Short mmCIF file of C-alpha atoms and ligand atoms in Angstrom, two decimals:
data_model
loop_
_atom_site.label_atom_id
_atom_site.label_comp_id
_atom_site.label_asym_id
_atom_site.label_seq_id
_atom_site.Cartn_x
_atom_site.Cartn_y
_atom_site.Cartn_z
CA UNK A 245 -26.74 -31.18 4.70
CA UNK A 246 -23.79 -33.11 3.92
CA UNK A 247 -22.83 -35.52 7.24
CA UNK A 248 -19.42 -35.36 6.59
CA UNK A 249 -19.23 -31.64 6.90
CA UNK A 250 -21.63 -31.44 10.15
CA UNK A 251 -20.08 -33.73 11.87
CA UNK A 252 -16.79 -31.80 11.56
CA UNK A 253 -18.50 -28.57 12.20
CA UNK A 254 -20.50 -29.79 15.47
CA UNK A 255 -16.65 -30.47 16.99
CA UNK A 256 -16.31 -26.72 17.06
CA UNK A 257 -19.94 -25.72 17.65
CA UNK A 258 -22.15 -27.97 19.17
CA UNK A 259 -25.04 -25.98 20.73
CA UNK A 260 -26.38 -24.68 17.87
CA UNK A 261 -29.24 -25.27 15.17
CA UNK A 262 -27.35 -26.13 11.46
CA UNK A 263 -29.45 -24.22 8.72
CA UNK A 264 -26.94 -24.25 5.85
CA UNK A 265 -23.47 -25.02 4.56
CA UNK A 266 -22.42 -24.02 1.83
CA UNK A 267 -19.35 -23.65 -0.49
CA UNK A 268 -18.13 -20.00 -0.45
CA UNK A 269 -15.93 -17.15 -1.88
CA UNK A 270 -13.22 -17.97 -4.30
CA UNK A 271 -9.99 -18.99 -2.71
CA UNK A 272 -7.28 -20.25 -5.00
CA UNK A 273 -6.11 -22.82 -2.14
CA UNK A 274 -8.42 -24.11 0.56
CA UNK A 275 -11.96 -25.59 0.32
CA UNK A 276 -14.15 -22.85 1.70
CA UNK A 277 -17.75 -22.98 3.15
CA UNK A 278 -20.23 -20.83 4.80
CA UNK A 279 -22.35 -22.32 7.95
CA UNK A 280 -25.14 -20.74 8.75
CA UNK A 281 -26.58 -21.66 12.09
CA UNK A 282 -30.21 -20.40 13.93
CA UNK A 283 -28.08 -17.88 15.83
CA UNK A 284 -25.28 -16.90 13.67
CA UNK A 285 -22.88 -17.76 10.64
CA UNK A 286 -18.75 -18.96 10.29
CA UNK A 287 -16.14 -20.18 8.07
CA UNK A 288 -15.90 -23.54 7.74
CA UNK A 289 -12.29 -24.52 5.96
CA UNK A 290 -10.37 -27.84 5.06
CA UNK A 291 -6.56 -26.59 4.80
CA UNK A 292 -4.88 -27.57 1.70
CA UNK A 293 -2.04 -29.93 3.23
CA UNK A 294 -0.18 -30.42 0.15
CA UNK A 295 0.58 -26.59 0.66
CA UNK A 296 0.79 -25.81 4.18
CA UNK A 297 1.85 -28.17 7.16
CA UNK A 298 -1.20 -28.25 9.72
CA UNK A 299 1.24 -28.28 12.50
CA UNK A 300 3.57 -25.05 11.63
CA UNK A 301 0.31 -23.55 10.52
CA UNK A 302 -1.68 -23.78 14.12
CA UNK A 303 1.12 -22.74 15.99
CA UNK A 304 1.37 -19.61 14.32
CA UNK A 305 -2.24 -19.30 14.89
CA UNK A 306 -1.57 -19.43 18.34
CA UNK A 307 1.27 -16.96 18.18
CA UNK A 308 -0.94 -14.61 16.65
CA UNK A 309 -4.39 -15.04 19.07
CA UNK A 310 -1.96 -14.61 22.25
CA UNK A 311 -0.12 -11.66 21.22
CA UNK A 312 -3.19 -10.16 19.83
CA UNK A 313 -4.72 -10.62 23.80
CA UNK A 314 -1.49 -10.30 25.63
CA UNK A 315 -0.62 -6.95 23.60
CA UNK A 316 -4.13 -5.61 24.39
CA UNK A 317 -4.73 -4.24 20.23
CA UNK A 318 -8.04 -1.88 20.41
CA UNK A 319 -7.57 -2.76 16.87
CA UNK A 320 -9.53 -5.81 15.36
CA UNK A 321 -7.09 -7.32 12.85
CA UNK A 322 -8.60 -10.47 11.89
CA UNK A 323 -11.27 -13.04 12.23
CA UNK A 324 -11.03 -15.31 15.30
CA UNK A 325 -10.30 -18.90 15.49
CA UNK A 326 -12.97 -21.40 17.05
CA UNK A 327 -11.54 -23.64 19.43
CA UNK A 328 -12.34 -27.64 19.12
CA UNK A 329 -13.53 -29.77 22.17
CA UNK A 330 -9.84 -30.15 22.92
CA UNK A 331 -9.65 -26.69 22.89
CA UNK A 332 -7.48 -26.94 19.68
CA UNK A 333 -7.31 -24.64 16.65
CA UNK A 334 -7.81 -27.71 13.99
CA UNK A 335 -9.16 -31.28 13.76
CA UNK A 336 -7.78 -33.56 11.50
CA UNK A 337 -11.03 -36.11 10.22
CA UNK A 338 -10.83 -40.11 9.30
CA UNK A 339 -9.01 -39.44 6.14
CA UNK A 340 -6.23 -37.18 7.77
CA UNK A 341 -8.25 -33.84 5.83
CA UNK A 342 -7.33 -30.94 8.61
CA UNK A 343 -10.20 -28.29 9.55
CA UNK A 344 -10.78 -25.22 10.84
CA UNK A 345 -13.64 -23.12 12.11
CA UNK A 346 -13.71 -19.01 11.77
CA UNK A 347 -15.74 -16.23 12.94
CA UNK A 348 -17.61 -15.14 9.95
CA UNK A 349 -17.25 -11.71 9.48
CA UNK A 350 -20.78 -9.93 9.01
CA UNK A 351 -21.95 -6.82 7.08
CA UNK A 352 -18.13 -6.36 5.28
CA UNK A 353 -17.37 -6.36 1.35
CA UNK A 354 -14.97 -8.20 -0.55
CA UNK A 355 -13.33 -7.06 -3.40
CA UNK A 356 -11.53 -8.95 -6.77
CA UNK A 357 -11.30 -4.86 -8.15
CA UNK A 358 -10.80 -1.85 -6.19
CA UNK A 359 -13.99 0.05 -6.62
CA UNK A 360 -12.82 3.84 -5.41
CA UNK A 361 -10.08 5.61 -3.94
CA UNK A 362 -11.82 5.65 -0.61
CA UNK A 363 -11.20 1.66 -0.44
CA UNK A 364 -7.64 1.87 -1.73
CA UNK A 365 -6.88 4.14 0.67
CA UNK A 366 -8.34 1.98 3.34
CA UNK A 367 -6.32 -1.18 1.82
CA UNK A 368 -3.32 0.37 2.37
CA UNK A 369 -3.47 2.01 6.08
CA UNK A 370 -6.00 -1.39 7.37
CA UNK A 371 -2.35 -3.00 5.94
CA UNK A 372 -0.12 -0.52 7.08
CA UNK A 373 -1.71 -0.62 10.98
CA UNK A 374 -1.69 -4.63 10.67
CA UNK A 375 2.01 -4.55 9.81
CA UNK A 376 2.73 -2.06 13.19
CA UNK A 377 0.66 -5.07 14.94
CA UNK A 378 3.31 -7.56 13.65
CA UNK A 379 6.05 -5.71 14.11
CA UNK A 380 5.22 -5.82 18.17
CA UNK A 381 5.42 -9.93 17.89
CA UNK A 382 8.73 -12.39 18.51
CA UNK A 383 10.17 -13.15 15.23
CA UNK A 384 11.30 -16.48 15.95
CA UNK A 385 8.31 -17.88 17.44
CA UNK A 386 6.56 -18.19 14.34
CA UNK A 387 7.72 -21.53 11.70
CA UNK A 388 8.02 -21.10 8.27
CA UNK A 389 4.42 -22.17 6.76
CA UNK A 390 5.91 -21.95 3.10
CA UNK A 391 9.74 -22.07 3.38
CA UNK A 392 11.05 -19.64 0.32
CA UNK A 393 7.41 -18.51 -0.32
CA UNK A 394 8.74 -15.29 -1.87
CA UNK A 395 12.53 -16.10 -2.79
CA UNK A 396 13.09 -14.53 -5.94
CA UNK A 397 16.19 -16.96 -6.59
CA UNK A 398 14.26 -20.00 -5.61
CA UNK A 399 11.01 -19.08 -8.20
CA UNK A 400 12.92 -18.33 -11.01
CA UNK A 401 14.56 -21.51 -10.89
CA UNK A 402 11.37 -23.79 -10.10
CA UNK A 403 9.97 -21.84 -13.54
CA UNK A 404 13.00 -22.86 -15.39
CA UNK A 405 11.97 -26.54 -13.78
CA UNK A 406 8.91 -26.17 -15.52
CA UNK A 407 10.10 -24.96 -18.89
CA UNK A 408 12.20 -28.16 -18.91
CA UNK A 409 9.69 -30.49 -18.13
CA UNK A 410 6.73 -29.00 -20.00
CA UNK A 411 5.78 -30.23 -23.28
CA UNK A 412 6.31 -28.71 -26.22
CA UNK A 413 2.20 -28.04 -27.17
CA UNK A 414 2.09 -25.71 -23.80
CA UNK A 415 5.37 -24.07 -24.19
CA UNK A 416 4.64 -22.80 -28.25
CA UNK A 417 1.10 -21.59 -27.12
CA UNK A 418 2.87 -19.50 -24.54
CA UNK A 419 5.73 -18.90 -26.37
CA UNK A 420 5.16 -14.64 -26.14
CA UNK A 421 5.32 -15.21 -22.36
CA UNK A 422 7.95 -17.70 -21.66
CA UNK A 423 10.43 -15.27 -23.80
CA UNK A 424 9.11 -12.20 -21.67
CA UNK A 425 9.73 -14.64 -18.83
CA UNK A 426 13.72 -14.97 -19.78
CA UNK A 427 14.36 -11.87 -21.23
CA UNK A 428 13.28 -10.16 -17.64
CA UNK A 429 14.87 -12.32 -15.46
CA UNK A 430 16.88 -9.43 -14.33
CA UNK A 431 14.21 -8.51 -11.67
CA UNK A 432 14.63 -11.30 -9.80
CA UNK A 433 18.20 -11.43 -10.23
CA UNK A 434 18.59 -7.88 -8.62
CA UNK A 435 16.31 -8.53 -6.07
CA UNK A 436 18.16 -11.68 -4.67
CA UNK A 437 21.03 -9.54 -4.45
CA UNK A 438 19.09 -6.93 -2.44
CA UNK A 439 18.13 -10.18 0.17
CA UNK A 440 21.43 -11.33 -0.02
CA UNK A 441 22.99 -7.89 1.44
CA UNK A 442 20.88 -8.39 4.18
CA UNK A 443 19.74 -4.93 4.33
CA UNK A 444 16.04 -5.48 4.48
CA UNK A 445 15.22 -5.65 8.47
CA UNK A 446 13.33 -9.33 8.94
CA UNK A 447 9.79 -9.05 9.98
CA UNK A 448 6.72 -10.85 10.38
CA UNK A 449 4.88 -10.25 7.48
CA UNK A 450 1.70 -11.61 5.81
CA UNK A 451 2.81 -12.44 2.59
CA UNK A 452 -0.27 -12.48 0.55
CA UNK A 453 -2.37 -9.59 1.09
CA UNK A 454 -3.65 -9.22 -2.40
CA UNK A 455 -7.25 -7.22 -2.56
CA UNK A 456 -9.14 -10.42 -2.04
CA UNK A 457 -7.52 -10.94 1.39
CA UNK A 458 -8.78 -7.83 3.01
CA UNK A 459 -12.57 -7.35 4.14
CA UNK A 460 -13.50 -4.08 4.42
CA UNK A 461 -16.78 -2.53 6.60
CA UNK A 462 -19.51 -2.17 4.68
CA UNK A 463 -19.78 1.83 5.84
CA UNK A 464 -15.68 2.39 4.63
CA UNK A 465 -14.84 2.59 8.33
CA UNK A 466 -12.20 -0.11 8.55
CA UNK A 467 -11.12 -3.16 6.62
CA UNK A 468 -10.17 -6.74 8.15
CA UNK A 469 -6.93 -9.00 6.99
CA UNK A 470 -7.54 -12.61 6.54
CA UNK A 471 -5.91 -15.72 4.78
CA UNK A 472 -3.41 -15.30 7.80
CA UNK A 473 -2.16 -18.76 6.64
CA UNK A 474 1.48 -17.43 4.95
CA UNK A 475 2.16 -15.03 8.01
CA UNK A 476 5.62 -15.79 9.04
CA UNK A 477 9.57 -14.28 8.31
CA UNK A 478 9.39 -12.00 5.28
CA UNK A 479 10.18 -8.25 4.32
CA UNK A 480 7.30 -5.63 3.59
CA UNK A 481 8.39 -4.24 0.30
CA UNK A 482 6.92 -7.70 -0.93
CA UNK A 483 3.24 -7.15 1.14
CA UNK A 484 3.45 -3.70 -0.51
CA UNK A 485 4.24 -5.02 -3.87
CA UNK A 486 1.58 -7.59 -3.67
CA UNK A 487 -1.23 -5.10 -2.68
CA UNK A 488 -0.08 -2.71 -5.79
CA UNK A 489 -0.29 -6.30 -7.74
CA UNK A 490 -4.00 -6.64 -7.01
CA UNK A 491 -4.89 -2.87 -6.62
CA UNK A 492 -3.31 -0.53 -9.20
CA UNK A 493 -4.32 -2.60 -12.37
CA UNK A 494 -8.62 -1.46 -11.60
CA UNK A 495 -8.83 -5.48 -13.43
CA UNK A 496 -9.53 -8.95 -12.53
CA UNK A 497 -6.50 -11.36 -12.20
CA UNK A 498 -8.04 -13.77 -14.95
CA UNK A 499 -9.10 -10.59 -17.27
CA UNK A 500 -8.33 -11.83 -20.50
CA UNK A 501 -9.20 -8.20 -22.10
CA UNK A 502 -5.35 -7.00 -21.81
CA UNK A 503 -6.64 -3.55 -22.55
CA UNK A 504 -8.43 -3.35 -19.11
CA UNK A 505 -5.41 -4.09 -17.70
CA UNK A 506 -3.77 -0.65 -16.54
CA UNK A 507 -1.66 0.50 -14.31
CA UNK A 508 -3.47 3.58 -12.16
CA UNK A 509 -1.78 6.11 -10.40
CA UNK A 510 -4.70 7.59 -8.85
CA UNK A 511 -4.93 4.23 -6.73
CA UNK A 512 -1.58 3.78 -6.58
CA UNK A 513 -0.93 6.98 -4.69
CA UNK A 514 -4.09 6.44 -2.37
CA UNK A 515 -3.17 3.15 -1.37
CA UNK A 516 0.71 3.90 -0.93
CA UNK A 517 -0.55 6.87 1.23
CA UNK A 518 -2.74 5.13 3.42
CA UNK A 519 0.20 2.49 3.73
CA UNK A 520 2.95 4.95 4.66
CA UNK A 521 0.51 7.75 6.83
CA UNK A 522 0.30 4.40 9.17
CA UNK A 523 4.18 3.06 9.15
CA UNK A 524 5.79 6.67 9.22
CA UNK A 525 7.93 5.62 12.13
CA UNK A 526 8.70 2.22 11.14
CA UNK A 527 9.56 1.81 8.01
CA UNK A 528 13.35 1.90 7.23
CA UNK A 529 15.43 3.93 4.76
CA UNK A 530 16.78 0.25 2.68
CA UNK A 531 12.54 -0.46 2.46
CA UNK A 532 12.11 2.45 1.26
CA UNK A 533 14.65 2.46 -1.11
CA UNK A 534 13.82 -0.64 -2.71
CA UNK A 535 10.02 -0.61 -2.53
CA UNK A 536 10.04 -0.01 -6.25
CA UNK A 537 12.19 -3.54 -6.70
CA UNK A 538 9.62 -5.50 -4.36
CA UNK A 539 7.40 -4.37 -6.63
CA UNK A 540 8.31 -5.43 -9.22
CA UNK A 541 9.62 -8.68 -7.91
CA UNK A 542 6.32 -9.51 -6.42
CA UNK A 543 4.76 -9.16 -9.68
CA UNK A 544 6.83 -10.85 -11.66
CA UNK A 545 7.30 -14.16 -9.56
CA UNK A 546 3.53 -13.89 -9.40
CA UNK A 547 3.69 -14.25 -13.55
CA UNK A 548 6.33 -16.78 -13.52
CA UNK A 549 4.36 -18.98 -11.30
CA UNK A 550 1.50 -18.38 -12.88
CA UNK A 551 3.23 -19.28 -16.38
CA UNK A 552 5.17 -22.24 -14.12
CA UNK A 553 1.77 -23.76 -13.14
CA UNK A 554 0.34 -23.67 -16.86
CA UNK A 555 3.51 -25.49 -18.13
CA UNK A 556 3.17 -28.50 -15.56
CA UNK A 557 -0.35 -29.10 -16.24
CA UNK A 558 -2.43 -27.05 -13.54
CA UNK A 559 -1.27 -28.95 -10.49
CA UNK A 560 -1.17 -25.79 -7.86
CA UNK A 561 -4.10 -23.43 -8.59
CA UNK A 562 -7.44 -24.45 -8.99
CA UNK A 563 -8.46 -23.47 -12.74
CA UNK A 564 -11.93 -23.17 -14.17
CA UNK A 565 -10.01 -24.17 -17.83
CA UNK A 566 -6.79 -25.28 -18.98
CA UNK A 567 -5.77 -21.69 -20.27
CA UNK A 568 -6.78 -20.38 -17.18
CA UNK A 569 -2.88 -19.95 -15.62
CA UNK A 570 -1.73 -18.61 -18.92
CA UNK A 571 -4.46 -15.91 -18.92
CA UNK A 572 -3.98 -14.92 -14.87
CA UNK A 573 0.27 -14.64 -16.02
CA UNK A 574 -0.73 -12.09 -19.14
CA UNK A 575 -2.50 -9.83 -16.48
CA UNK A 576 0.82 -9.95 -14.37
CA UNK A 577 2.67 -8.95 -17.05
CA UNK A 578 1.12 -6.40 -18.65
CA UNK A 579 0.52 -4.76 -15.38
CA UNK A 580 4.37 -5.38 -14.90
CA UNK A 581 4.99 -3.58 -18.02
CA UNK A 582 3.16 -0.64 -17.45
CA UNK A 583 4.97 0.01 -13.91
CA UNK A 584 8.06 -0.47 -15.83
CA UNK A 585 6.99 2.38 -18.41
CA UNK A 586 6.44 4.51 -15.43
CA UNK A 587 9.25 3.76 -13.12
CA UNK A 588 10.22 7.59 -12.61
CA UNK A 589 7.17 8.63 -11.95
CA UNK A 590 6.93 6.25 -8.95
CA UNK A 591 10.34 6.34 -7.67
CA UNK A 592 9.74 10.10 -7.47
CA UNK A 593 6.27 9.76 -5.38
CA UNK A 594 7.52 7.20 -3.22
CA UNK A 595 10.71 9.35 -2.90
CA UNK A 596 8.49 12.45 -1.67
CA UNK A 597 6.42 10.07 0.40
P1 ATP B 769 -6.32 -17.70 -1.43
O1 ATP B 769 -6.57 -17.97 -2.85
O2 ATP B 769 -6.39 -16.26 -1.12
O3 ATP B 769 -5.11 -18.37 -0.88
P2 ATP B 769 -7.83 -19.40 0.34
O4 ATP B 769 -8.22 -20.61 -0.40
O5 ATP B 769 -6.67 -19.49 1.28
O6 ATP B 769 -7.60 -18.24 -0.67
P3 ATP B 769 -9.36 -17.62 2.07
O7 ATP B 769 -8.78 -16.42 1.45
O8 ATP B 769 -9.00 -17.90 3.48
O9 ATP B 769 -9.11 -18.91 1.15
O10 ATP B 769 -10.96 -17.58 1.99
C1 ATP B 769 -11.66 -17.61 0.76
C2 ATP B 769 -12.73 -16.50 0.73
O11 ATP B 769 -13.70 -16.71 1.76
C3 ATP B 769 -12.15 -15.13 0.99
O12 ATP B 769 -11.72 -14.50 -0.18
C4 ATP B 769 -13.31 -14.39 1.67
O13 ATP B 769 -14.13 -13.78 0.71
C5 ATP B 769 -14.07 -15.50 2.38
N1 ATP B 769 -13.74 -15.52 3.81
C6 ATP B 769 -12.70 -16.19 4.38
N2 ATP B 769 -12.69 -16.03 5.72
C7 ATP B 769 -13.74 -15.25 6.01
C8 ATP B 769 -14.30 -14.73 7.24
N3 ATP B 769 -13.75 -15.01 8.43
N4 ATP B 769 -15.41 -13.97 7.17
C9 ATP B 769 -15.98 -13.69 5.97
N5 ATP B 769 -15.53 -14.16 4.80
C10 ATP B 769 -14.43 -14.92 4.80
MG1 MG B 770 -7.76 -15.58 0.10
#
């Protein structure tokens, strides 16, 4: 057992038996581990503070535990927080490293690939009841965790940042993608314009609710949202673009067989269905009308940053090798192309839905 890691643990949990820790799952940003004590098992995490600030982050936290209590949800959202000694939702150790403690959620399945329609389905209306949740919470009580997480206007030009300071080896070997890159900058150009006419109503959203961030019940009953971290101001067209991101394409982010990477219709309509049967009375007419830009907004800034990252060297997400970036922005935008190819198609299902 490493010391380091008990000794942070036992300031959450001090009354039982350590068996294990050990690292777990695959998250892009924080260091994740799994402690199994005699009587039962949790998520131990060191927040990535050159990405989030601890403080914003925990109050939010808080925001989110009271008004799940206070508005009296028969729904279980998420995983709970452990309180500290202190009865706080973090500890920061003898280097200034912040850490939390989670309930570990038992007998559930993650997923990198949708495996059926059933679990589509269940992405989208576990997402869909989880935004109604949010929707019932005080806007201005929660604090920016990322400030211009999704701004369209704001990515494109950090990319352009990157393609300036790259060098010249990493920006011939993704020469095919940097061009795609310019020549499509018109999707975040319309889609600041949409933000900018303030039509989009301002909600709490979570920001980041790709496949990977939603647990679902081992029997296909119900599915769980986690990596709350980015839940703050947003607009849903860009949840809903990121779950068609990571569920229409049926292939791994990193999947360097392009072929595999298609866009499917069959998911898309489950998961869309699911989404909307649960916001029916919430959604308005401007996200509906530009659900089909979010998309492809979402999935484009997802490419850029992707392509961004690779540029600079690999200094935001963790890569197993130095290609690794490059690969994860060909998925985005070959997925990205095939929604493109099928744009009527979609606009007339989400139309009719
Ligand atoms: P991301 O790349 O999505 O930003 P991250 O580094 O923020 O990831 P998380 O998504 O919070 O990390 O957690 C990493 C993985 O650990 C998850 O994909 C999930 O499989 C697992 N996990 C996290 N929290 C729990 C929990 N409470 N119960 C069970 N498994 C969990
Ligand atoms: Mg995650």
């Amino acid at each position: 057992l490493d010391n380091h890691l008990v000794e942070i643990f036992r300031n959450f949990i001090d009354n039982e038996n350590i068996v294990s820790i050990k690292e777990y799952g695959d998250g892009h940003i924080n260091d994740t581990y799994l402690v199994t004590t005699d009587s039962s098992q949790y998520i131990l995490q060191r927040v990535n503070q050159e990405v989030f600030n601890i403080t914003n982050l925990t109050n939010n936290y808080k925001q989110l535990f009271i008004s799940y209590k206070t508005l009296d949800e028969s729904i279980k959202h998420f995983p709970d927080l452990c309180k500290n000694k202190d009865g706080e939702l973090h500890i920061l150790d003898s280097m200034g490293s912040a850490w939390r403690v989670a309930e570990f959620l038992d007998n559930i399945n993650a997923f990198s690939i949708s495996p059926d329609i059933v679990t589509s389905t269940l992405a989208g209306k576990a997402m869909g009841r989880f935004q109604n949740f949010l929707n019932r919470l005080d806007t201005d009580s929660f604090i920016d965790t990322i400030p211009d997480f999704h701004n369209p206007h704001k990515r494109f030009s950090s990319f352009e940042k990157s393609l300036d300071n790259s060098e010249s080896a990493l920006i011939s070997a993704a020469k095919p993608e940097v061009d795609f890159a310019l020549n499509n900058r018109y999707i975040t150009d319309n889609m600041s314009n949409i933000i900018s006419n303030n039509i989009l109503p301002v909600r709490i959203t979570h920001n980041d609710p790709k496949l990977e961030n939603i647990l679902f019940k081992s029997d296909k009953s119900d599915a769980y949202i986690i990596d709350l971290d980015t839940i703050m101001k947003g607009t849903l067209i860009f949840d809903f673009g990121d779950m068609v991101r990571s569920i229409t394409s049926l292939a791994k982010e990193d999947e360097k067989d392009l072929a595999k990477v298609k866009f499917n219709f069959d998911h898309f309509r489950a998961l869309a269905g699911g989404y909307f049967s649960e916001l029916t009375n919430t959604i308005s007419k401007s996200e509906k009308e530009n659900i089909y830009n979010g998309i492809l907004s979402v999935i484009y800034v997802q490419g850029i940053r992707f392509l961004g990252d690779f540029l600079e060297g690999n200094n935001y997400y963790k890569v197993q090798y130095p290609e690794h970036n490059l690969v994860r922005c060909r998925t985005q935008f070959k997925l990205l192309k095939e929604i493109i190819e099928m744009e009527t198609e979609i606009k007339s299902f989400l139309r009719s839905n």
